[in-house]
PDB file of C-alpha atoms in Angstrom:
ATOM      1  CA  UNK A1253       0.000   0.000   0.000  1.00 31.00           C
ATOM      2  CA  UNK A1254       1.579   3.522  -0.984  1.00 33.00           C
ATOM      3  CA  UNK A1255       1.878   6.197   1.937  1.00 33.00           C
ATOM      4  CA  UNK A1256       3.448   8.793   2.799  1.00 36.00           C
ATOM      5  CA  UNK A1257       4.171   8.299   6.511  1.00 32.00           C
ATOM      6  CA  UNK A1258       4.702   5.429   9.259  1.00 31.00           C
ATOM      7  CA  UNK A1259       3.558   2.187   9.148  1.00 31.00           C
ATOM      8  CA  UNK A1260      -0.372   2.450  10.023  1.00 38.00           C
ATOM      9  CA  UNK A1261      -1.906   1.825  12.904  1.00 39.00           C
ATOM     10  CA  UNK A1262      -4.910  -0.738  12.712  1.00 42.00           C
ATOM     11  CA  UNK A1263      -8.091   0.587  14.606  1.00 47.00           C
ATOM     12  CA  UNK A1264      -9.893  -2.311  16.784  1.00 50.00           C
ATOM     13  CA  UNK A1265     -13.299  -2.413  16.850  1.00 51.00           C
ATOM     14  CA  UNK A1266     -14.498  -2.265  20.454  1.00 55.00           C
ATOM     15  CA  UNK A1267     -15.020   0.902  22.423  1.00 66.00           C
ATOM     16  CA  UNK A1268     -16.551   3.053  19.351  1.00 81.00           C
ATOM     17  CA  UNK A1269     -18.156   6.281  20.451  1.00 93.00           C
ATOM     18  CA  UNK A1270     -21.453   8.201  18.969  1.00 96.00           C
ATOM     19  CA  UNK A1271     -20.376  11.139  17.177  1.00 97.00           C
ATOM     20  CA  UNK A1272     -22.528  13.528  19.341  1.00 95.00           C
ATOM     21  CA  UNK A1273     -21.318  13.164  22.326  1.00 93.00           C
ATOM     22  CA  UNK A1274     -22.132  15.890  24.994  1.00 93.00           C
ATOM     23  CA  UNK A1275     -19.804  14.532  27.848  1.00 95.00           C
ATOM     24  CA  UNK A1276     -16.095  14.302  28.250  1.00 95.00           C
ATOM     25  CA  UNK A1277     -15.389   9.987  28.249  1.00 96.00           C
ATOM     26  CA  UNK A1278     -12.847   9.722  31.310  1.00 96.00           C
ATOM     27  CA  UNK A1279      -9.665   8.525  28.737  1.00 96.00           C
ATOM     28  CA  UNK A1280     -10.136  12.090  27.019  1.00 97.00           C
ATOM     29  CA  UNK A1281      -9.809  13.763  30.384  1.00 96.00           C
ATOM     30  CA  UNK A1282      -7.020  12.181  31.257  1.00 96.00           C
ATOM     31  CA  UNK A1283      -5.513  12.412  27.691  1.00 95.00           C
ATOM     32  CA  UNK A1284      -6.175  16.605  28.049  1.00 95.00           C
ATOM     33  CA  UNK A1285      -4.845  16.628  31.732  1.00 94.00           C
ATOM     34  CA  UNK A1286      -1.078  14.661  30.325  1.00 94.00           C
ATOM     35  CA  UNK A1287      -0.591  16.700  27.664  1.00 91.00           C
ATOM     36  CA  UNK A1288      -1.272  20.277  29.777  1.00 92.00           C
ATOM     37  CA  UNK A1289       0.577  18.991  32.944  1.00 91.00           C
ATOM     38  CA  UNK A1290       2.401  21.781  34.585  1.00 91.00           C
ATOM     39  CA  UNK A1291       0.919  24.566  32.178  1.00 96.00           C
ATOM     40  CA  UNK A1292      -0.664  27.791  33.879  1.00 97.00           C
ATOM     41  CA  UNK A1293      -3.770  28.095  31.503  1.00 97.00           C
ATOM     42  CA  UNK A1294      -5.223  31.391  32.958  1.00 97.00           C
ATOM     43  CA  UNK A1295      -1.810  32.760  33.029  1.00 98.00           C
ATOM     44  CA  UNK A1296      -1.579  32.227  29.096  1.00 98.00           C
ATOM     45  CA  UNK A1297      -4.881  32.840  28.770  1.00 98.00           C
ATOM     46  CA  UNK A1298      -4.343  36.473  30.031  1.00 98.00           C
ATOM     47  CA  UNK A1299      -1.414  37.013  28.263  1.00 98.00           C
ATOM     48  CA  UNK A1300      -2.864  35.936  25.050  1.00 98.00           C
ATOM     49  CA  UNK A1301      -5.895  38.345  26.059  1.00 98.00           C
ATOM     50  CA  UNK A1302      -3.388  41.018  26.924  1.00 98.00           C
ATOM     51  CA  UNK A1303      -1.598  40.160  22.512  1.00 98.00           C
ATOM     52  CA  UNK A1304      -5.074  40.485  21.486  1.00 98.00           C
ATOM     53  CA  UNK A1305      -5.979  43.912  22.772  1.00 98.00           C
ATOM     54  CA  UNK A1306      -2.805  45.744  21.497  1.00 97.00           C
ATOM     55  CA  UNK A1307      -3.847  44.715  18.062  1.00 97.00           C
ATOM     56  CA  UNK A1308      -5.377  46.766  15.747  1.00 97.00           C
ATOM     57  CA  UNK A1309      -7.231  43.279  14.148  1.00 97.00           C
ATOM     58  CA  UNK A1310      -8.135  42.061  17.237  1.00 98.00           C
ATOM     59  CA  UNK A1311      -8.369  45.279  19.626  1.00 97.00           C
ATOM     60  CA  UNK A1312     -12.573  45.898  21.002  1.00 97.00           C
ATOM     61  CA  UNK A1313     -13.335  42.347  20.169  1.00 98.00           C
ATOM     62  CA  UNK A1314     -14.977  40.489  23.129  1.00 98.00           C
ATOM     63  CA  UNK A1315     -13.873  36.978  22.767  1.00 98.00           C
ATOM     64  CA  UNK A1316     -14.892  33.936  24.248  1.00 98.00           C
ATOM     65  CA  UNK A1317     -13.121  32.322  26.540  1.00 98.00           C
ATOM     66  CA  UNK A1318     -13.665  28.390  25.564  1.00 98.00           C
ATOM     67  CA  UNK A1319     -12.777  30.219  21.265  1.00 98.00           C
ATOM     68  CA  UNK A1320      -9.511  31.390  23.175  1.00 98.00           C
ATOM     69  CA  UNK A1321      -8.749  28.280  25.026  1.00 98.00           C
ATOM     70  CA  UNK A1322      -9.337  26.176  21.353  1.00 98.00           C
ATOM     71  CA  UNK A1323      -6.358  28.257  19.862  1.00 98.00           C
ATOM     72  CA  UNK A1324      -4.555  27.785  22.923  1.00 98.00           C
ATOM     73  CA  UNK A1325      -4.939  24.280  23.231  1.00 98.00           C
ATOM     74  CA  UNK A1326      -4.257  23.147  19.717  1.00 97.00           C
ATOM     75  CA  UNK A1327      -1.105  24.923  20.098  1.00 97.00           C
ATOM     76  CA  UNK A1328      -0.214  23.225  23.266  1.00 96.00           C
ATOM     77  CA  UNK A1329      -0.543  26.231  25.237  1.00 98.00           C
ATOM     78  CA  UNK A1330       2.484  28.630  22.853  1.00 98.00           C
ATOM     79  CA  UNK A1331       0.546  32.096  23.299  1.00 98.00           C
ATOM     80  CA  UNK A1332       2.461  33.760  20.170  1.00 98.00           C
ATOM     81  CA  UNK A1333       1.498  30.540  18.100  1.00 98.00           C
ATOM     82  CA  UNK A1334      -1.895  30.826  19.178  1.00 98.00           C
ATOM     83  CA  UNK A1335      -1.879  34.520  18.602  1.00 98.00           C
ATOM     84  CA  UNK A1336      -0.829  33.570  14.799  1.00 98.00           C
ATOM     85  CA  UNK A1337      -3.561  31.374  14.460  1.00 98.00           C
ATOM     86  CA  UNK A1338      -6.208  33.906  15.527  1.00 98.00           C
ATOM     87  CA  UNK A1339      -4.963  37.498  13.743  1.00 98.00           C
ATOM     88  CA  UNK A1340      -4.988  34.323  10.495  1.00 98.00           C
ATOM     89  CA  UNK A1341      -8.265  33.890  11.061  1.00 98.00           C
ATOM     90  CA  UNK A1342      -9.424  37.330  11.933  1.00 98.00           C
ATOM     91  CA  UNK A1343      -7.763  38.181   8.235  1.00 98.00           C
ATOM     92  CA  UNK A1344      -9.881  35.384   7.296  1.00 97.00           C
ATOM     93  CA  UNK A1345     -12.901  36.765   8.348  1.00 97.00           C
ATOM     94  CA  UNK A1346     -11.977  40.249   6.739  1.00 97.00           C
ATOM     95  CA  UNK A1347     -11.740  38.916   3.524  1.00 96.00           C
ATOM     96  CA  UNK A1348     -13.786  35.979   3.010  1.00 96.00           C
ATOM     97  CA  UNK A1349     -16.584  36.881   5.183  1.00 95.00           C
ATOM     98  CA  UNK A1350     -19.051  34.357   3.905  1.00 94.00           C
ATOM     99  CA  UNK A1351     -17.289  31.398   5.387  1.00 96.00           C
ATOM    100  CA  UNK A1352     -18.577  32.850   8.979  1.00 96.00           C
ATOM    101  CA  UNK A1353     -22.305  32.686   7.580  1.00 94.00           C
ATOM    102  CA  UNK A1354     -24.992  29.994   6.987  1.00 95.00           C
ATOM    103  CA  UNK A1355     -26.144  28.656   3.767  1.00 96.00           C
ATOM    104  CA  UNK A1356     -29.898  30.497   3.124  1.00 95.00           C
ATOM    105  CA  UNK A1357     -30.862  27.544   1.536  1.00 94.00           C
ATOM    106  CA  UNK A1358     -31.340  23.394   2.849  1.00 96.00           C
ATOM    107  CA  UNK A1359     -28.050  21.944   1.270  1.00 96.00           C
ATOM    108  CA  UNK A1360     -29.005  18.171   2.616  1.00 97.00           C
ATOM    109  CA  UNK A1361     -31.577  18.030   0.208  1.00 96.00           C
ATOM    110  CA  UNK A1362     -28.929  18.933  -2.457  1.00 93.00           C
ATOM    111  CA  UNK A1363     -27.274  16.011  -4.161  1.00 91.00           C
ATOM    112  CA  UNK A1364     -24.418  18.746  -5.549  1.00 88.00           C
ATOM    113  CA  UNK A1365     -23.746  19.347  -2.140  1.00 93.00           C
ATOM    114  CA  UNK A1366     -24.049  16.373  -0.190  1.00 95.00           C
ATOM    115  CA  UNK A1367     -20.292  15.833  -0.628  1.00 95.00           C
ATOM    116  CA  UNK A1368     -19.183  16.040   2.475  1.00 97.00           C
ATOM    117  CA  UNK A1369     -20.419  14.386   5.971  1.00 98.00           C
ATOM    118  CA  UNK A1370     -19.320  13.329   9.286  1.00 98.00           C
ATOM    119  CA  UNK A1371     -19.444   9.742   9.769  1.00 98.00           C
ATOM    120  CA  UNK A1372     -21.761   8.380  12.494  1.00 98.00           C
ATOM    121  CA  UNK A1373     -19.495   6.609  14.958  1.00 97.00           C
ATOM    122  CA  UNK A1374     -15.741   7.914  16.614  1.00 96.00           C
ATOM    123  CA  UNK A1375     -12.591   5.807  16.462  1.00 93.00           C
ATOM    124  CA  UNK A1376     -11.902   4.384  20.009  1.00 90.00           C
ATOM    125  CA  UNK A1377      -9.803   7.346  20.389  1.00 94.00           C
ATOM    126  CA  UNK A1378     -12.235   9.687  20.056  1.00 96.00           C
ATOM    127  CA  UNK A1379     -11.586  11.130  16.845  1.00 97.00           C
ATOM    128  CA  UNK A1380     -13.998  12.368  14.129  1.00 98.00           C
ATOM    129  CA  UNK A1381     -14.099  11.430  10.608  1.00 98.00           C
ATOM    130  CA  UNK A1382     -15.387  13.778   8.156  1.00 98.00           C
ATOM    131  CA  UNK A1383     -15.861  11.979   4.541  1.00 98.00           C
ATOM    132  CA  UNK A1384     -15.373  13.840   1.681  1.00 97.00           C
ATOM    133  CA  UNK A1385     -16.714  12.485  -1.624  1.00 96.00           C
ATOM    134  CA  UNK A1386     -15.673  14.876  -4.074  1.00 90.00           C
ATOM    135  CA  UNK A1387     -16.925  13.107  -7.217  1.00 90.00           C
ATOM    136  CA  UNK A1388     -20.385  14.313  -6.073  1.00 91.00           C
ATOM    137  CA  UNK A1389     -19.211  18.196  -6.177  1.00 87.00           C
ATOM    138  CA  UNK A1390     -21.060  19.935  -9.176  1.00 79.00           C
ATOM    139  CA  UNK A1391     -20.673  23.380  -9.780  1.00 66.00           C
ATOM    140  CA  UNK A1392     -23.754  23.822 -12.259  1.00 68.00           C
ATOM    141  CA  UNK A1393     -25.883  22.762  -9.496  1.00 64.00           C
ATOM    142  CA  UNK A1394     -23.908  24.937  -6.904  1.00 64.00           C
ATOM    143  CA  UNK A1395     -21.385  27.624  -6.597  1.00 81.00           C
ATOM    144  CA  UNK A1396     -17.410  27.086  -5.420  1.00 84.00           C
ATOM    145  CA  UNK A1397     -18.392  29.489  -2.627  1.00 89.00           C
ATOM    146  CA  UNK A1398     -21.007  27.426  -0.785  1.00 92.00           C
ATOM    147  CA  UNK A1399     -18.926  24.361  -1.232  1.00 92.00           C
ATOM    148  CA  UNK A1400     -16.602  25.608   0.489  1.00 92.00           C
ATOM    149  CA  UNK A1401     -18.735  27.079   2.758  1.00 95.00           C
ATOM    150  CA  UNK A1402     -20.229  23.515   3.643  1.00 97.00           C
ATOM    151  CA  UNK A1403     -16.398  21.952   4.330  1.00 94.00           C
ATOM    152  CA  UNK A1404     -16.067  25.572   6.905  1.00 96.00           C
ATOM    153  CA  UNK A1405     -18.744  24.577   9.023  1.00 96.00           C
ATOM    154  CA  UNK A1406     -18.443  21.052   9.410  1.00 98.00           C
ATOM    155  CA  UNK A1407     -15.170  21.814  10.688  1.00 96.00           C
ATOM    156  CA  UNK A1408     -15.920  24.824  12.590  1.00 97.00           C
ATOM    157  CA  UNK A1409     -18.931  23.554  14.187  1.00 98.00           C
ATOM    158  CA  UNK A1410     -16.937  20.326  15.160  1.00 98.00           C
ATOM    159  CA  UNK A1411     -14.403  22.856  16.768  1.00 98.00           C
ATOM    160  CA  UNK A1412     -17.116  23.370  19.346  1.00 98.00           C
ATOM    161  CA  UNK A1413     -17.284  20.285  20.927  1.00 98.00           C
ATOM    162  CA  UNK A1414     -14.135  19.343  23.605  1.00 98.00           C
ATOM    163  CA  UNK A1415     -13.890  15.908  22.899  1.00 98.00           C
ATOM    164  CA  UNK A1416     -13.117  16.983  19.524  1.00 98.00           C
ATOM    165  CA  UNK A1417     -10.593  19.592  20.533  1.00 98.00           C
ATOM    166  CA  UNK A1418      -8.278  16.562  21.641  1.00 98.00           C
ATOM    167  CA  UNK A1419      -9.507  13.876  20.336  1.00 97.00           C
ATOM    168  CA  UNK A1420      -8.892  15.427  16.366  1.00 97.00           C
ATOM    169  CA  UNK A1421     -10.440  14.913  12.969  1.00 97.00           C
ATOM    170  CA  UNK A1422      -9.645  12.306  10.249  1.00 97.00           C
ATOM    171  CA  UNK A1423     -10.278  12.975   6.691  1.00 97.00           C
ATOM    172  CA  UNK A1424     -11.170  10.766   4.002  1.00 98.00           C
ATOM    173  CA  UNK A1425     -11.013  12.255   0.217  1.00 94.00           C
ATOM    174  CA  UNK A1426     -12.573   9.824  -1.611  1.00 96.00           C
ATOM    175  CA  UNK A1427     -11.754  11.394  -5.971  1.00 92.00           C
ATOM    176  CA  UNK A1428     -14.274   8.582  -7.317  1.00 93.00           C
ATOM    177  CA  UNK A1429     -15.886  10.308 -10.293  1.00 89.00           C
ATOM    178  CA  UNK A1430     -13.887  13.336 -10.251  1.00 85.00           C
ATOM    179  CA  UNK A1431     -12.852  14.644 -13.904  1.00 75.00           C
ATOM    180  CA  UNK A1432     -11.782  17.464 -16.025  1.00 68.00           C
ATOM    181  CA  UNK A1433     -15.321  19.403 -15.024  1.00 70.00           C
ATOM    182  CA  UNK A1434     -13.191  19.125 -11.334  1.00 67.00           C
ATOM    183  CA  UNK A1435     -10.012  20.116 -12.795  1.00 66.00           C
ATOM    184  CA  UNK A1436     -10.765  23.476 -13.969  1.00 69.00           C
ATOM    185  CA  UNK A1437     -12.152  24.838 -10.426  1.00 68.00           C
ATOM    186  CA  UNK A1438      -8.471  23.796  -8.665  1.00 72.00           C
ATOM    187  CA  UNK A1439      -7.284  27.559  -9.210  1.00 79.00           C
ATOM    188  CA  UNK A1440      -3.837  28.340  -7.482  1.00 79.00           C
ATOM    189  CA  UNK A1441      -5.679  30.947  -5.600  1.00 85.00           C
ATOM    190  CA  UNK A1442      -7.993  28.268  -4.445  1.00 85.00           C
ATOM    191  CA  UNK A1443      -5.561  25.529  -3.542  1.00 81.00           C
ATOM    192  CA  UNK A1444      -3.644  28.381  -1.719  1.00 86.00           C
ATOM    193  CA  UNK A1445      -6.498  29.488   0.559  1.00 92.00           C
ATOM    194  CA  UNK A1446      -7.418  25.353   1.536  1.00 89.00           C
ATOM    195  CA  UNK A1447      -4.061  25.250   2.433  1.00 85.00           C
ATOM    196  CA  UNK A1448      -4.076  28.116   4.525  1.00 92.00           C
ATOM    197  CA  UNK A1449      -7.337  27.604   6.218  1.00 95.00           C
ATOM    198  CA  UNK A1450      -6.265  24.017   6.652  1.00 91.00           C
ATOM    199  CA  UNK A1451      -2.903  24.815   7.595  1.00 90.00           C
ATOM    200  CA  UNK A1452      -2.693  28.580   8.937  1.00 94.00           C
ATOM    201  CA  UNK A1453      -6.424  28.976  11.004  1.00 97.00           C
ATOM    202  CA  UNK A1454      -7.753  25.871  11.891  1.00 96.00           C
ATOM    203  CA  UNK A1455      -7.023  25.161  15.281  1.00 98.00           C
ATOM    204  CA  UNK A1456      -8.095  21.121  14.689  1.00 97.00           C
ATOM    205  CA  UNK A1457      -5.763  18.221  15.205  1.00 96.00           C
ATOM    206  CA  UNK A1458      -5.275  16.158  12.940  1.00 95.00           C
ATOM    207  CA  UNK A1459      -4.872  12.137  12.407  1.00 93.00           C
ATOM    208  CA  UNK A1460      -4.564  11.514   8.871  1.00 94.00           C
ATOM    209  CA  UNK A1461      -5.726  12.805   5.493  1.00 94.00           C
ATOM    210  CA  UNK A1462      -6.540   9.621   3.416  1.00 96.00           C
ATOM    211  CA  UNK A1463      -6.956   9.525  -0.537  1.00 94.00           C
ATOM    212  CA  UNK A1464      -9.129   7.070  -1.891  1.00 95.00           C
ATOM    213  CA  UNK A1465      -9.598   6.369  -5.918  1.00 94.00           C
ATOM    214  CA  UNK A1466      -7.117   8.706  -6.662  1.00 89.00           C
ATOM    215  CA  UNK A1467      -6.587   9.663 -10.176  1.00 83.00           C
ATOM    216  CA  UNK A1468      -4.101  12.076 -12.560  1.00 75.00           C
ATOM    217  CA  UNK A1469      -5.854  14.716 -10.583  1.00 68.00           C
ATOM    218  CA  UNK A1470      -5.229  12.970  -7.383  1.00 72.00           C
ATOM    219  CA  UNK A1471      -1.352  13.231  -8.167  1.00 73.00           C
ATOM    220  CA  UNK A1472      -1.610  16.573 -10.209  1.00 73.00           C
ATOM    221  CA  UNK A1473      -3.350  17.912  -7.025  1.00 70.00           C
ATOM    222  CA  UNK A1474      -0.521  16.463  -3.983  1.00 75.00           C
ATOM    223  CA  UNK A1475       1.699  18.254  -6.633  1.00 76.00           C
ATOM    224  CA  UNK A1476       0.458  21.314  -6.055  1.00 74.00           C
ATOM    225  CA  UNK A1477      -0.383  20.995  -2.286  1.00 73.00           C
ATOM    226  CA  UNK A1478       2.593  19.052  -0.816  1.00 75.00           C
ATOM    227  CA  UNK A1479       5.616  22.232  -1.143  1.00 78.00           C
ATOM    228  CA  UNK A1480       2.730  24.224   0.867  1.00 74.00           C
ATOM    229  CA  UNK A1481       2.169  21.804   3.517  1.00 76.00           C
ATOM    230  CA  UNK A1482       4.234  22.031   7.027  1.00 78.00           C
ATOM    231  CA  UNK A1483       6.268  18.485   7.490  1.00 83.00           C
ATOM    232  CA  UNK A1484       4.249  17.510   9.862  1.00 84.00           C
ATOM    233  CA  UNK A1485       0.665  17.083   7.864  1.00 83.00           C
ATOM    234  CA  UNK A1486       3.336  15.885   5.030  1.00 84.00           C
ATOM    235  CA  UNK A1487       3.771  12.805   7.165  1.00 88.00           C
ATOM    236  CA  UNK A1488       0.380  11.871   7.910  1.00 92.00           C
ATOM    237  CA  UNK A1489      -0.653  11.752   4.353  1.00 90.00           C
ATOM    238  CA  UNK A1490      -2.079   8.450   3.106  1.00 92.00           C
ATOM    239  CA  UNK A1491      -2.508   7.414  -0.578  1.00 90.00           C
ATOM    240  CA  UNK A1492      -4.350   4.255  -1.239  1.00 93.00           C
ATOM    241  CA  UNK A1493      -3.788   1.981  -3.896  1.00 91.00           C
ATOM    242  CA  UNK A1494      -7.632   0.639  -2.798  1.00 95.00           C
ATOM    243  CA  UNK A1495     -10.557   1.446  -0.758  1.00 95.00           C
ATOM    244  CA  UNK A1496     -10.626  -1.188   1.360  1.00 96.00           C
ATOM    245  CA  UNK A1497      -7.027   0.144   2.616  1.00 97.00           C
ATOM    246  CA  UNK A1498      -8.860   2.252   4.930  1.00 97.00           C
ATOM    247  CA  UNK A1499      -9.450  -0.785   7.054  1.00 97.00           C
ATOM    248  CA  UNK A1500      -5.785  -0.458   8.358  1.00 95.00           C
ATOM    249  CA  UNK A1501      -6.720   2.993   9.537  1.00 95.00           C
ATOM    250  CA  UNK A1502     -10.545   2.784  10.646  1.00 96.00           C
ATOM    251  CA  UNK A1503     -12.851  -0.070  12.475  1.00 94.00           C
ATOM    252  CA  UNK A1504     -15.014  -1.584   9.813  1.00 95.00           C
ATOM    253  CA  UNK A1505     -17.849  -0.320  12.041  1.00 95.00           C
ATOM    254  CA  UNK A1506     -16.960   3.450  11.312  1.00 96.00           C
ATOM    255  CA  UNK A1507     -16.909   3.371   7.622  1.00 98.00           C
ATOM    256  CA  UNK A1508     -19.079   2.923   4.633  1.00 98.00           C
ATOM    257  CA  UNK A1509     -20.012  -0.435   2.889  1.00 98.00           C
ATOM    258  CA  UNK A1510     -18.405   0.972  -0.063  1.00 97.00           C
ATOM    259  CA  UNK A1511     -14.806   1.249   1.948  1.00 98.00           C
ATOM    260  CA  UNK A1512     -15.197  -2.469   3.050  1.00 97.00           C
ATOM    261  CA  UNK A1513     -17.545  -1.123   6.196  1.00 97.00           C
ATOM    262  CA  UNK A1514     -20.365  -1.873   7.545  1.00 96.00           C
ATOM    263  CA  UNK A1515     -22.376   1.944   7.518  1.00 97.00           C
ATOM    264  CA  UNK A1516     -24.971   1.410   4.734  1.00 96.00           C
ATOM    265  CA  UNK A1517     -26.753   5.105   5.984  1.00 95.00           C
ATOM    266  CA  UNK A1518     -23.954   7.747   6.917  1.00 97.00           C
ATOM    267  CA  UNK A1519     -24.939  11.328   5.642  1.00 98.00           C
ATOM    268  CA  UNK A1520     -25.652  12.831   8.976  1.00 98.00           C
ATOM    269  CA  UNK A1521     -28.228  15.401   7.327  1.00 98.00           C
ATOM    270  CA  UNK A1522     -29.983  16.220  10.920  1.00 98.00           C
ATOM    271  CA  UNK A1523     -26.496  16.974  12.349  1.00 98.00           C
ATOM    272  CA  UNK A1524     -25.415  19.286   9.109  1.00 98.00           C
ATOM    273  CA  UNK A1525     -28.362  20.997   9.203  1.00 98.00           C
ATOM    274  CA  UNK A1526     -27.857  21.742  12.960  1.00 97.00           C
ATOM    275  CA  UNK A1527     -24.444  22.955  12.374  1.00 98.00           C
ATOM    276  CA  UNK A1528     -25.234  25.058   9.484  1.00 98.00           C
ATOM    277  CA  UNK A1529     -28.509  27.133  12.205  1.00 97.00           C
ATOM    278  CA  UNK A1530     -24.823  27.256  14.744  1.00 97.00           C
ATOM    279  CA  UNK A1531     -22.669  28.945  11.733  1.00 96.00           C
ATOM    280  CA  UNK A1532     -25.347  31.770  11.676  1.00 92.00           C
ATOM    281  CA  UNK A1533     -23.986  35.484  12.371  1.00 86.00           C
ATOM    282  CA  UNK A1534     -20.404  33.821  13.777  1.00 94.00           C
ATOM    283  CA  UNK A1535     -19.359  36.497  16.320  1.00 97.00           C
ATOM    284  CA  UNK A1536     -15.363  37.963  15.153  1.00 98.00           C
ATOM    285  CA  UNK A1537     -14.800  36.588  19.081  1.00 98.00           C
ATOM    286  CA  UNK A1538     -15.985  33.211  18.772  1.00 98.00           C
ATOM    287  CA  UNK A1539     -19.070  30.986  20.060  1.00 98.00           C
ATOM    288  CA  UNK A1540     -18.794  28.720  23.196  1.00 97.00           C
ATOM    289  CA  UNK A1541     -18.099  25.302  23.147  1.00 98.00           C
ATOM    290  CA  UNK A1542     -21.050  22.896  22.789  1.00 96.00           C
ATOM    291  CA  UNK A1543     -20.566  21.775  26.644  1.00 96.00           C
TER     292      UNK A1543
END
């Protein structure tokens, strides 16, 4: 199997969580509690507070504390990285305001836009997966814009809930179906800002990106994305030579029938729809976390 990175791990299949969750499962805790032993998070809190307010970006802007802890957290309490993170996004916000707004129209009812979904179930270690079919993208049925908007929010949404905040994402890019009317939308520009967003603003952790029936514009496309990528995404970069490779990754329980799972149903259209109400006038400082 062709990779990019260390030898997978295989997933078991006991212990699988519910994707909404709305408690903290005692291995998490103790998971959050090792990696901020010994840190003084109110004291970087403040200080990050203290960044914030001599900004001109970020100056007046009431944030949240859980938004501020997020940033802090995924950057293992560094206050200047966090502060990166956050004047990123803030730019983010400035330019490409509609990522910070929700669809005005039902896009679960959409086939164009039903390409991307969390899965159902967590891994044992409490990890998301978010599926991305991309074959089912169509931009005579929908614009670029509210794709992308769709792939924000999942994400952002996600953010919200602690669990998630250690736990991390997984991503599955499955190019089945994808073509030349694909091709022509994968604009420098727009290859540039997924890689920021991904790489700049986000403040998710990450397990793995995994590439299903790739294609020429599979390679053409980790061309163009690997020089931007920091090493360390670089390495956790999985290209498979066949679905059913996932099954070194994932429990057959958490994927689709079509991976070599056992999900027949896994567009979580009550949850999207949910997350896209949340997305809804996104305050500049953030929303609180989910619990």
């Amino acid at each position: 199997m062709p990779y990019l990175t260390d030898a997978p791990i295989h997933k078991q299949e006991d212990e699988l969580l519910p994707f909404e969750l709305n408690h903290m499962p005692e291995f998490i805790l103790r998971k959050k509690e090792e990696e901020l032993n010994g840190i003084d998070k109110q004291k970087c809190l403040q200080e990050l507070k203290d960044l914030l307010d001599g900004h001109k970006l970020s100056r007046g802007i009431d944030f949240e504390d859980d938004f501020l802890h997020l940033y802090l957290l995924h950057s293992k309490y560094r206050v200047d990285r966090a502060f990166s993170f956050i004047r990123n996004y803030l730019n983010l916000r400035k330019n490409h305001s509609y990522f910070f707004r929700k669809l005005d129209f039902d896009f679960t009812l959409n086939p164009a836009c039903q390409f991307a979904t969390v899965l159902p179930y967590r891994s044992q270690d409490g990890s998301v997966t978010v599926l991305c079919e991309l074959g089912k993208l169509d931009a005579d049925m929908a614009d670029v814009e509210s794709f992308m908007q769709i792939f924000y929010l999942i994400n952002q949404q996600e953010l919200r809930n602690p669990v998630t905040q250690v736990a991390g994402f997984n991503i599955i890019h499955d190019f089945a179906g994808t073509g030349l009317r694909h091709l022509k939308h994968c604009t420098p520009s727009l290859i540039y800002l997924l890689n920021h967003i991904t790489f700049d603003i986000f403040p998710a952790k990450y397990s793995g990106f995994h590439l299903v029936n790739g294609n020429y514009i599979t390679n053409l496309g980790i061309r163009l994305m690997r020089p931007l990528m920091p090493e360390e995404f670089r390495r956790i970069i999985f290209v498979h030579s066949s679905p059913e490779d996932l099954l070194n990754h994932f429990p057959s329980s958490v994927l689709p029938v079509k991976y070599g799972g056992k999900l027949t149903e896994y567009y979580m259209a009550n949850w999207l729809k949910k997350a896209n109400e949340r997305q809804d006038h996104f305050p500049a400082g953030g929303q609180k976390n989910m619990f």
